[in-house]
Amino acid sequence: MNKKKVAFICVHNSCRSQIAEALGKHFRSNDFEFYSAGTETKSKINQDAVRLIKELYGIDMEKTQHSKTFDKISMPDIAISMGCDVGCPYIGKAFDENWGLPDPTGQSDEMFINVIKQIEIKVKNL
């Protein structure tokens, strides 16, 4: 059986969407194929996200993921916006969900962990 492809989209593909991809693969890889992408890229994944995902789940995102634009991934069956504060990109299909998550970049670890835990719950409920 072909697994449905789930793409997490946000502008820079460096923080929330990368966290969602990592947690999707960690918790639900038997059910779905997970990707993340953005309209722009960063040279590296948000270092606070990398550190906290490694501490909380033992996942090294820098080994398995990189920042990429949505034209570099397969057309997803399910497209999820992470909550673009500036208007979400059009990726060739409508978004199935908007998770409306705040961007924790530059915020405290507590704020980051709060967003990570929200993503974990949403991934498990897919």
mmCIF file of N, CA, C and O in Angstrom, residues 34-126:
data_model
loop_
_atom_site.group_PDB
_atom_site.id
_atom_site.type_symbol
_atom_site.label_atom_id
_atom_site.label_comp_id
_atom_site.label_asym_id
_atom_site.label_seq_id
_atom_site.Cartn_x
_atom_site.Cartn_y
_atom_site.Cartn_z
ATOM 1 N N PHE A 34 6.810 11.727 5.186
ATOM 2 C CA PHE A 34 6.816 13.117 5.632
ATOM 3 C C PHE A 34 7.901 13.923 4.931
ATOM 4 O O PHE A 34 9.008 13.441 4.710
ATOM 5 N N TYR A 35 7.541 15.168 4.617
ATOM 6 C CA TYR A 35 8.441 16.128 3.997
ATOM 7 C C TYR A 35 8.212 17.479 4.659
ATOM 8 O O TYR A 35 7.181 17.709 5.270
ATOM 9 N N SER A 36 9.150 18.367 4.478
ATOM 10 C CA SER A 36 8.918 19.763 4.840
ATOM 11 C C SER A 36 9.557 20.621 3.766
ATOM 12 O O SER A 36 10.481 20.191 3.076
ATOM 13 N N ALA A 37 9.029 21.830 3.626
ATOM 14 C CA ALA A 37 9.553 22.735 2.606
ATOM 15 C C ALA A 37 9.096 24.156 2.908
ATOM 16 O O ALA A 37 8.227 24.375 3.751
ATOM 17 N N GLY A 38 9.682 25.102 2.192
ATOM 18 C CA GLY A 38 9.319 26.505 2.362
ATOM 19 C C GLY A 38 9.374 27.239 1.033
ATOM 20 O O GLY A 38 9.689 26.661 0.001
ATOM 21 N N THR A 39 9.050 28.526 1.082
ATOM 22 C CA THR A 39 9.166 29.346 -0.119
ATOM 23 C C THR A 39 10.588 29.896 -0.246
ATOM 24 O O THR A 39 11.015 30.299 -1.314
ATOM 25 N N GLU A 40 11.290 29.925 0.865
ATOM 26 C CA GLU A 40 12.691 30.340 0.894
ATOM 27 C C GLU A 40 13.431 29.301 1.721
ATOM 28 O O GLU A 40 12.809 28.498 2.401
ATOM 29 N N THR A 41 14.742 29.349 1.672
ATOM 30 C CA THR A 41 15.520 28.427 2.507
ATOM 31 C C THR A 41 16.476 29.205 3.388
ATOM 32 O O THR A 41 16.792 30.365 3.133
ATOM 33 N N LYS A 42 16.915 28.543 4.420
ATOM 34 C CA LYS A 42 17.973 29.055 5.291
ATOM 35 C C LYS A 42 19.185 28.151 5.081
ATOM 36 O O LYS A 42 19.054 27.003 4.659
ATOM 37 N N SER A 43 20.362 28.665 5.420
ATOM 38 C CA SER A 43 21.575 27.866 5.216
ATOM 39 C C SER A 43 21.611 26.657 6.140
ATOM 40 O O SER A 43 22.222 25.649 5.830
ATOM 41 N N LYS A 44 20.938 26.761 7.290
ATOM 42 C CA LYS A 44 20.863 25.607 8.177
ATOM 43 C C LYS A 44 19.581 25.666 9.001
ATOM 44 O O LYS A 44 18.960 26.715 9.124
ATOM 45 N N ILE A 45 19.225 24.527 9.551
ATOM 46 C CA ILE A 45 18.028 24.424 10.387
ATOM 47 C C ILE A 45 18.259 25.228 11.662
ATOM 48 O O ILE A 45 19.378 25.292 12.185
ATOM 49 N N ASN A 46 17.198 25.830 12.173
ATOM 50 C CA ASN A 46 17.253 26.599 13.417
ATOM 51 C C ASN A 46 17.991 25.791 14.494
ATOM 52 O O ASN A 46 17.611 24.664 14.811
ATOM 53 N N GLN A 47 19.048 26.386 15.044
ATOM 54 C CA GLN A 47 19.916 25.648 15.966
ATOM 55 C C GLN A 47 19.249 25.347 17.306
ATOM 56 O O GLN A 47 19.571 24.340 17.945
ATOM 57 N N ASP A 48 18.320 26.179 17.746
ATOM 58 C CA ASP A 48 17.568 25.859 18.965
ATOM 59 C C ASP A 48 16.667 24.652 18.726
ATOM 60 O O ASP A 48 16.544 23.769 19.574
ATOM 61 N N ALA A 49 16.047 24.597 17.551
ATOM 62 C CA ALA A 49 15.205 23.448 17.201
ATOM 63 C C ALA A 49 16.051 22.175 17.153
ATOM 64 O O ALA A 49 15.672 21.144 17.709
ATOM 65 N N VAL A 50 17.218 22.255 16.502
ATOM 66 C CA VAL A 50 18.116 21.103 16.404
ATOM 67 C C VAL A 50 18.487 20.609 17.810
ATOM 68 O O VAL A 50 18.393 19.415 18.105
ATOM 69 N N ARG A 51 18.890 21.537 18.671
ATOM 70 C CA ARG A 51 19.331 21.185 20.036
ATOM 71 C C ARG A 51 18.196 20.553 20.842
ATOM 72 O O ARG A 51 18.365 19.504 21.471
ATOM 73 N N LEU A 52 17.014 21.175 20.798
ATOM 74 C CA LEU A 52 15.912 20.688 21.630
ATOM 75 C C LEU A 52 15.339 19.368 21.119
ATOM 76 O O LEU A 52 14.982 18.496 21.923
ATOM 77 N N ILE A 53 15.263 19.184 19.819
ATOM 78 C CA ILE A 53 14.774 17.905 19.277
ATOM 79 C C ILE A 53 15.762 16.783 19.626
ATOM 80 O O ILE A 53 15.364 15.657 19.926
ATOM 81 N N LYS A 54 17.055 17.118 19.633
ATOM 82 C CA LYS A 54 18.061 16.123 20.021
ATOM 83 C C LYS A 54 17.917 15.786 21.506
ATOM 84 O O LYS A 54 17.934 14.609 21.890
ATOM 85 N N GLU A 55 17.725 16.813 22.350
ATOM 86 C CA GLU A 55 17.580 16.588 23.795
ATOM 87 C C GLU A 55 16.302 15.816 24.128
ATOM 88 O O GLU A 55 16.308 14.900 24.939
ATOM 89 N N LEU A 56 15.181 16.201 23.495
ATOM 90 C CA LEU A 56 13.880 15.626 23.852
ATOM 91 C C LEU A 56 13.633 14.249 23.231
ATOM 92 O O LEU A 56 12.984 13.406 23.845
ATOM 93 N N TYR A 57 14.118 14.031 21.998
ATOM 94 C CA TYR A 57 13.767 12.807 21.272
ATOM 95 C C TYR A 57 14.970 12.010 20.771
ATOM 96 O O TYR A 57 14.795 10.943 20.206
ATOM 97 N N GLY A 58 16.167 12.552 20.924
ATOM 98 C CA GLY A 58 17.357 11.859 20.435
ATOM 99 C C GLY A 58 17.475 11.866 18.915
ATOM 100 O O GLY A 58 18.172 11.041 18.336
ATOM 101 N N ILE A 59 16.803 12.814 18.248
ATOM 102 C CA ILE A 59 16.817 12.910 16.793
ATOM 103 C C ILE A 59 17.786 14.020 16.376
ATOM 104 O O ILE A 59 17.690 15.136 16.873
ATOM 105 N N ASP A 60 18.707 13.689 15.464
ATOM 106 C CA ASP A 60 19.617 14.704 14.931
ATOM 107 C C ASP A 60 19.086 15.158 13.572
ATOM 108 O O ASP A 60 19.340 14.525 12.547
ATOM 109 N N MET A 61 18.328 16.248 13.560
ATOM 110 C CA MET A 61 17.713 16.735 12.326
ATOM 111 C C MET A 61 18.746 17.105 11.270
ATOM 112 O O MET A 61 18.478 16.997 10.077
ATOM 113 N N GLU A 62 19.924 17.544 11.693
ATOM 114 C CA GLU A 62 20.934 17.960 10.709
ATOM 115 C C GLU A 62 21.506 16.772 9.930
ATOM 116 O O GLU A 62 22.056 16.952 8.858
ATOM 117 N N LYS A 63 21.348 15.558 10.466
ATOM 118 C CA LYS A 63 21.823 14.366 9.748
ATOM 119 C C LYS A 63 20.830 13.918 8.689
ATOM 120 O O LYS A 63 21.215 13.304 7.699
ATOM 121 N N THR A 64 19.518 14.183 8.907
ATOM 122 C CA THR A 64 18.501 13.596 8.032
ATOM 123 C C THR A 64 17.688 14.619 7.255
ATOM 124 O O THR A 64 16.908 14.246 6.384
ATOM 125 N N GLN A 65 17.853 15.906 7.549
ATOM 126 C CA GLN A 65 17.015 16.927 6.938
ATOM 127 C C GLN A 65 17.839 18.156 6.544
ATOM 128 O O GLN A 65 18.917 18.382 7.077
ATOM 129 N N HIS A 66 17.280 18.934 5.612
ATOM 130 C CA HIS A 66 17.901 20.202 5.221
ATOM 131 C C HIS A 66 16.796 21.133 4.739
ATOM 132 O O HIS A 66 15.701 20.694 4.402
ATOM 133 N N SER A 67 17.089 22.408 4.715
ATOM 134 C CA SER A 67 16.126 23.412 4.283
ATOM 135 C C SER A 67 15.964 23.333 2.770
ATOM 136 O O SER A 67 16.952 23.298 2.034
ATOM 137 N N LYS A 68 14.697 23.246 2.298
ATOM 138 C CA LYS A 68 14.446 23.139 0.861
ATOM 139 C C LYS A 68 13.163 23.850 0.479
ATOM 140 O O LYS A 68 12.292 24.060 1.312
ATOM 141 N N THR A 69 13.060 24.215 -0.801
ATOM 142 C CA THR A 69 11.844 24.871 -1.289
ATOM 143 C C THR A 69 10.848 23.812 -1.745
ATOM 144 O O THR A 69 11.221 22.681 -2.070
ATOM 145 N N PHE A 70 9.578 24.207 -1.765
ATOM 146 C CA PHE A 70 8.526 23.215 -2.021
ATOM 147 C C PHE A 70 8.554 22.641 -3.438
ATOM 148 O O PHE A 70 7.996 21.588 -3.684
ATOM 149 N N ASP A 71 9.243 23.317 -4.378
ATOM 150 C CA ASP A 71 9.353 22.736 -5.717
ATOM 151 C C ASP A 71 10.355 21.574 -5.760
ATOM 152 O O ASP A 71 10.493 20.896 -6.772
ATOM 153 N N LYS A 72 11.044 21.308 -4.642
ATOM 154 C CA LYS A 72 12.027 20.224 -4.562
ATOM 155 C C LYS A 72 11.461 18.956 -3.915
ATOM 156 O O LYS A 72 12.190 17.996 -3.711
ATOM 157 N N ILE A 73 10.175 18.962 -3.577
ATOM 158 C CA ILE A 73 9.576 17.776 -2.961
ATOM 159 C C ILE A 73 8.459 17.253 -3.861
ATOM 160 O O ILE A 73 7.977 17.955 -4.745
ATOM 161 N N SER A 74 8.046 16.016 -3.622
ATOM 162 C CA SER A 74 6.921 15.436 -4.355
ATOM 163 C C SER A 74 5.646 16.185 -4.000
ATOM 164 O O SER A 74 5.508 16.693 -2.892
ATOM 165 N N MET A 75 4.699 16.226 -4.943
ATOM 166 C CA MET A 75 3.401 16.837 -4.642
ATOM 167 C C MET A 75 2.758 16.036 -3.508
ATOM 168 O O MET A 75 2.586 14.827 -3.625
ATOM 169 N N PRO A 76 2.451 16.677 -2.394
ATOM 170 C CA PRO A 76 1.910 15.933 -1.257
ATOM 171 C C PRO A 76 0.432 15.589 -1.437
ATOM 172 O O PRO A 76 -0.296 16.274 -2.153
ATOM 173 N N ASP A 77 0.012 14.528 -0.771
ATOM 174 C CA ASP A 77 -1.412 14.205 -0.674
ATOM 175 C C ASP A 77 -2.071 15.117 0.355
ATOM 176 O O ASP A 77 -3.223 15.500 0.222
ATOM 177 N N ILE A 78 -1.302 15.432 1.385
ATOM 178 C CA ILE A 78 -1.790 16.294 2.472
ATOM 179 C C ILE A 78 -0.762 17.404 2.677
ATOM 180 O O ILE A 78 0.418 17.121 2.894
ATOM 181 N N ALA A 79 -1.208 18.646 2.588
ATOM 182 C CA ALA A 79 -0.318 19.790 2.791
ATOM 183 C C ALA A 79 -0.778 20.538 4.037
ATOM 184 O O ALA A 79 -1.941 20.905 4.148
ATOM 185 N N ILE A 80 0.142 20.731 4.964
ATOM 186 C CA ILE A 80 -0.177 21.387 6.228
ATOM 187 C C ILE A 80 0.672 22.633 6.386
ATOM 188 O O ILE A 80 1.905 22.562 6.365
ATOM 189 N N SER A 81 -0.006 23.762 6.537
ATOM 190 C CA SER A 81 0.683 25.016 6.826
ATOM 191 C C SER A 81 0.966 25.052 8.319
ATOM 192 O O SER A 81 0.126 24.684 9.137
ATOM 193 N N MET A 82 2.135 25.533 8.662
ATOM 194 C CA MET A 82 2.499 25.612 10.070
ATOM 195 C C MET A 82 1.923 26.860 10.734
ATOM 196 O O MET A 82 1.976 27.005 11.933
ATOM 197 N N GLY A 83 1.378 27.756 9.941
ATOM 198 C CA GLY A 83 0.825 28.988 10.492
ATOM 199 C C GLY A 83 1.654 30.170 10.052
ATOM 200 O O GLY A 83 2.317 30.814 10.849
ATOM 201 N N CYS A 84 1.652 30.404 8.756
ATOM 202 C CA CYS A 84 2.446 31.503 8.211
ATOM 203 C C CYS A 84 1.835 32.825 8.666
ATOM 204 O O CYS A 84 0.677 33.092 8.397
ATOM 205 N N ASP A 85 2.616 33.604 9.339
ATOM 206 C CA ASP A 85 2.126 34.898 9.814
ATOM 207 C C ASP A 85 2.048 35.897 8.662
ATOM 208 O O ASP A 85 1.406 36.922 8.771
ATOM 209 N N VAL A 86 2.690 35.600 7.564
ATOM 210 C CA VAL A 86 2.797 36.564 6.469
ATOM 211 C C VAL A 86 2.038 36.117 5.231
ATOM 212 O O VAL A 86 2.246 36.647 4.158
ATOM 213 N N GLY A 87 1.173 35.125 5.362
ATOM 214 C CA GLY A 87 0.447 34.620 4.192
ATOM 215 C C GLY A 87 1.157 33.410 3.642
ATOM 216 O O GLY A 87 2.344 33.452 3.370
ATOM 217 N N CYS A 88 0.431 32.315 3.528
ATOM 218 C CA CYS A 88 1.037 31.057 3.112
ATOM 219 C C CYS A 88 1.251 31.019 1.607
ATOM 220 O O CYS A 88 0.463 31.578 0.863
ATOM 221 N N PRO A 89 2.269 30.334 1.181
ATOM 222 C CA PRO A 89 2.522 30.206 -0.256
ATOM 223 C C PRO A 89 1.498 29.295 -0.902
ATOM 224 O O PRO A 89 0.913 28.444 -0.239
ATOM 225 N N TYR A 90 1.294 29.455 -2.199
ATOM 226 C CA TYR A 90 0.476 28.489 -2.936
ATOM 227 C C TYR A 90 1.429 27.449 -3.493
ATOM 228 O O TYR A 90 2.413 27.787 -4.155
ATOM 229 N N ILE A 91 1.166 26.186 -3.203
ATOM 230 C CA ILE A 91 2.114 25.142 -3.591
ATOM 231 C C ILE A 91 1.575 24.252 -4.709
ATOM 232 O O ILE A 91 2.121 23.200 -4.975
ATOM 233 N N GLY A 92 0.482 24.671 -5.337
ATOM 234 C CA GLY A 92 -0.084 23.873 -6.408
ATOM 235 C C GLY A 92 -1.301 23.084 -5.968
ATOM 236 O O GLY A 92 -1.939 22.406 -6.750
ATOM 237 N N LYS A 93 -1.606 23.141 -4.684
ATOM 238 C CA LYS A 93 -2.825 22.545 -4.146
ATOM 239 C C LYS A 93 -3.201 23.332 -2.896
ATOM 240 O O LYS A 93 -2.372 24.003 -2.303
ATOM 241 N N ALA A 94 -4.450 23.218 -2.512
ATOM 242 C CA ALA A 94 -4.901 23.923 -1.309
ATOM 243 C C ALA A 94 -4.324 23.248 -0.066
ATOM 244 O O ALA A 94 -4.034 22.056 -0.065
ATOM 245 N N PHE A 95 -4.160 24.029 0.996
ATOM 246 C CA PHE A 95 -3.727 23.435 2.261
ATOM 247 C C PHE A 95 -4.878 22.657 2.877
ATOM 248 O O PHE A 95 -6.024 23.110 2.880
ATOM 249 N N ASP A 96 -4.577 21.479 3.402
ATOM 250 C CA ASP A 96 -5.589 20.656 4.055
ATOM 251 C C ASP A 96 -5.819 21.123 5.488
ATOM 252 O O ASP A 96 -6.915 20.989 6.014
ATOM 253 N N GLU A 97 -4.782 21.661 6.092
ATOM 254 C CA GLU A 97 -4.895 22.168 7.462
ATOM 255 C C GLU A 97 -3.917 23.322 7.630
ATOM 256 O O GLU A 97 -2.878 23.365 6.988
ATOM 257 N N ASN A 98 -4.255 24.232 8.538
ATOM 258 C CA ASN A 98 -3.329 25.270 8.985
ATOM 259 C C ASN A 98 -3.222 25.107 10.491
ATOM 260 O O ASN A 98 -4.206 25.276 11.200
ATOM 261 N N TRP A 99 -2.045 24.739 10.953
ATOM 262 C CA TRP A 99 -1.867 24.478 12.383
ATOM 263 C C TRP A 99 -1.731 25.749 13.199
ATOM 264 O O TRP A 99 -1.806 25.710 14.414
ATOM 265 N N GLY A 100 -1.536 26.884 12.555
ATOM 266 C CA GLY A 100 -1.537 28.167 13.245
ATOM 267 C C GLY A 100 -0.580 28.271 14.415
ATOM 268 O O GLY A 100 -0.904 28.872 15.434
ATOM 269 N N LEU A 101 0.601 27.717 14.274
ATOM 270 C CA LEU A 101 1.572 27.716 15.368
ATOM 271 C C LEU A 101 2.444 28.968 15.346
ATOM 272 O O LEU A 101 2.907 29.373 14.283
ATOM 273 N N PRO A 102 2.706 29.546 16.505
ATOM 274 C CA PRO A 102 3.609 30.702 16.543
ATOM 275 C C PRO A 102 5.044 30.268 16.228
ATOM 276 O O PRO A 102 5.430 29.144 16.523
ATOM 277 N N ASP A 103 5.801 31.155 15.611
ATOM 278 C CA ASP A 103 7.205 30.869 15.313
ATOM 279 C C ASP A 103 8.021 31.088 16.585
ATOM 280 O O ASP A 103 8.091 32.210 17.093
ATOM 281 N N PRO A 104 8.655 30.037 17.120
ATOM 282 C CA PRO A 104 9.414 30.192 18.367
ATOM 283 C C PRO A 104 10.835 30.725 18.170
ATOM 284 O O PRO A 104 11.565 30.882 19.141
ATOM 285 N N THR A 105 11.224 31.016 16.929
ATOM 286 C CA THR A 105 12.584 31.493 16.656
ATOM 287 C C THR A 105 12.906 32.703 17.531
ATOM 288 O O THR A 105 12.143 33.659 17.587
ATOM 289 N N GLY A 106 14.036 32.620 18.223
ATOM 290 C CA GLY A 106 14.488 33.723 19.071
ATOM 291 C C GLY A 106 13.792 33.790 20.425
ATOM 292 O O GLY A 106 14.077 34.678 21.225
ATOM 293 N N GLN A 107 12.896 32.846 20.689
ATOM 294 C CA GLN A 107 12.163 32.832 21.963
ATOM 295 C C GLN A 107 12.873 31.911 22.969
ATOM 296 O O GLN A 107 13.858 31.254 22.648
ATOM 297 N N SER A 108 12.322 31.827 24.157
ATOM 298 C CA SER A 108 12.896 30.994 25.220
ATOM 299 C C SER A 108 12.745 29.505 24.902
ATOM 300 O O SER A 108 11.906 29.108 24.087
ATOM 301 N N ASP A 109 13.551 28.678 25.566
ATOM 302 C CA ASP A 109 13.417 27.223 25.420
ATOM 303 C C ASP A 109 12.009 26.787 25.804
ATOM 304 O O ASP A 109 11.447 25.885 25.187
ATOM 305 N N GLU A 110 11.450 27.407 26.830
ATOM 306 C CA GLU A 110 10.101 27.059 27.279
ATOM 307 C C GLU A 110 9.086 27.255 26.143
ATOM 308 O O GLU A 110 8.245 26.389 25.897
ATOM 309 N N MET A 111 9.179 28.376 25.439
ATOM 310 C CA MET A 111 8.297 28.654 24.312
ATOM 311 C C MET A 111 8.529 27.627 23.197
ATOM 312 O O MET A 111 7.582 27.096 22.607
ATOM 313 N N PHE A 112 9.798 27.346 22.910
ATOM 314 C CA PHE A 112 10.147 26.354 21.891
ATOM 315 C C PHE A 112 9.539 24.997 22.217
ATOM 316 O O PHE A 112 8.921 24.358 21.369
ATOM 317 N N ILE A 113 9.740 24.556 23.460
ATOM 318 C CA ILE A 113 9.242 23.238 23.882
ATOM 319 C C ILE A 113 7.722 23.195 23.797
ATOM 320 O O ILE A 113 7.143 22.193 23.381
ATOM 321 N N ASN A 114 7.063 24.305 24.132
ATOM 322 C CA ASN A 114 5.607 24.379 24.024
ATOM 323 C C ASN A 114 5.169 24.125 22.577
ATOM 324 O O ASN A 114 4.252 23.338 22.320
ATOM 325 N N VAL A 115 5.824 24.770 21.622
ATOM 326 C CA VAL A 115 5.493 24.587 20.204
ATOM 327 C C VAL A 115 5.820 23.157 19.763
ATOM 328 O O VAL A 115 5.032 22.514 19.057
ATOM 329 N N ILE A 116 6.965 22.635 20.200
ATOM 330 C CA ILE A 116 7.353 21.259 19.858
ATOM 331 C C ILE A 116 6.289 20.276 20.342
ATOM 332 O O ILE A 116 5.886 19.367 19.607
ATOM 333 N N LYS A 117 5.831 20.439 21.572
ATOM 334 C CA LYS A 117 4.819 19.528 22.136
ATOM 335 C C LYS A 117 3.487 19.651 21.394
ATOM 336 O O LYS A 117 2.795 18.644 21.185
ATOM 337 N N GLN A 118 3.116 20.872 20.965
ATOM 338 C CA GLN A 118 1.902 21.031 20.157
ATOM 339 C C GLN A 118 2.042 20.286 18.836
ATOM 340 O O GLN A 118 1.102 19.630 18.378
ATOM 341 N N ILE A 119 3.211 20.388 18.211
ATOM 342 C CA ILE A 119 3.466 19.681 16.956
ATOM 343 C C ILE A 119 3.391 18.176 17.177
ATOM 344 O O ILE A 119 2.776 17.439 16.390
ATOM 345 N N GLU A 120 3.981 17.692 18.271
ATOM 346 C CA GLU A 120 3.947 16.245 18.573
ATOM 347 C C GLU A 120 2.499 15.745 18.665
ATOM 348 O O GLU A 120 2.142 14.731 18.050
ATOM 349 N N ILE A 121 1.663 16.456 19.371
ATOM 350 C CA ILE A 121 0.246 16.068 19.526
ATOM 351 C C ILE A 121 -0.454 16.052 18.164
ATOM 352 O O ILE A 121 -1.164 15.103 17.830
ATOM 353 N N LYS A 122 -0.229 17.089 17.370
ATOM 354 C CA LYS A 122 -0.897 17.191 16.058
ATOM 355 C C LYS A 122 -0.419 16.081 15.109
ATOM 356 O O LYS A 122 -1.212 15.503 14.368
ATOM 357 N N VAL A 123 0.881 15.767 15.150
ATOM 358 C CA VAL A 123 1.418 14.685 14.311
ATOM 359 C C VAL A 123 0.794 13.346 14.714
ATOM 360 O O VAL A 123 0.377 12.563 13.867
ATOM 361 N N LYS A 124 0.704 13.112 16.011
ATOM 362 C CA LYS A 124 0.130 11.840 16.491
ATOM 363 C C LYS A 124 -1.355 11.729 16.135
ATOM 364 O O LYS A 124 -1.867 10.609 16.012
ATOM 365 N N ASN A 125 -2.035 12.861 15.977
ATOM 366 C CA ASN A 125 -3.458 12.863 15.659
ATOM 367 C C ASN A 125 -3.757 12.870 14.164
ATOM 368 O O ASN A 125 -4.923 12.891 13.770
ATOM 369 N N LEU A 126 -2.739 12.882 13.315
ATOM 370 C CA LEU A 126 -2.975 12.903 11.859
ATOM 371 C C LEU A 126 -3.788 11.699 11.411
ATOM 372 O O LEU A 126 -3.596 10.605 11.888
#
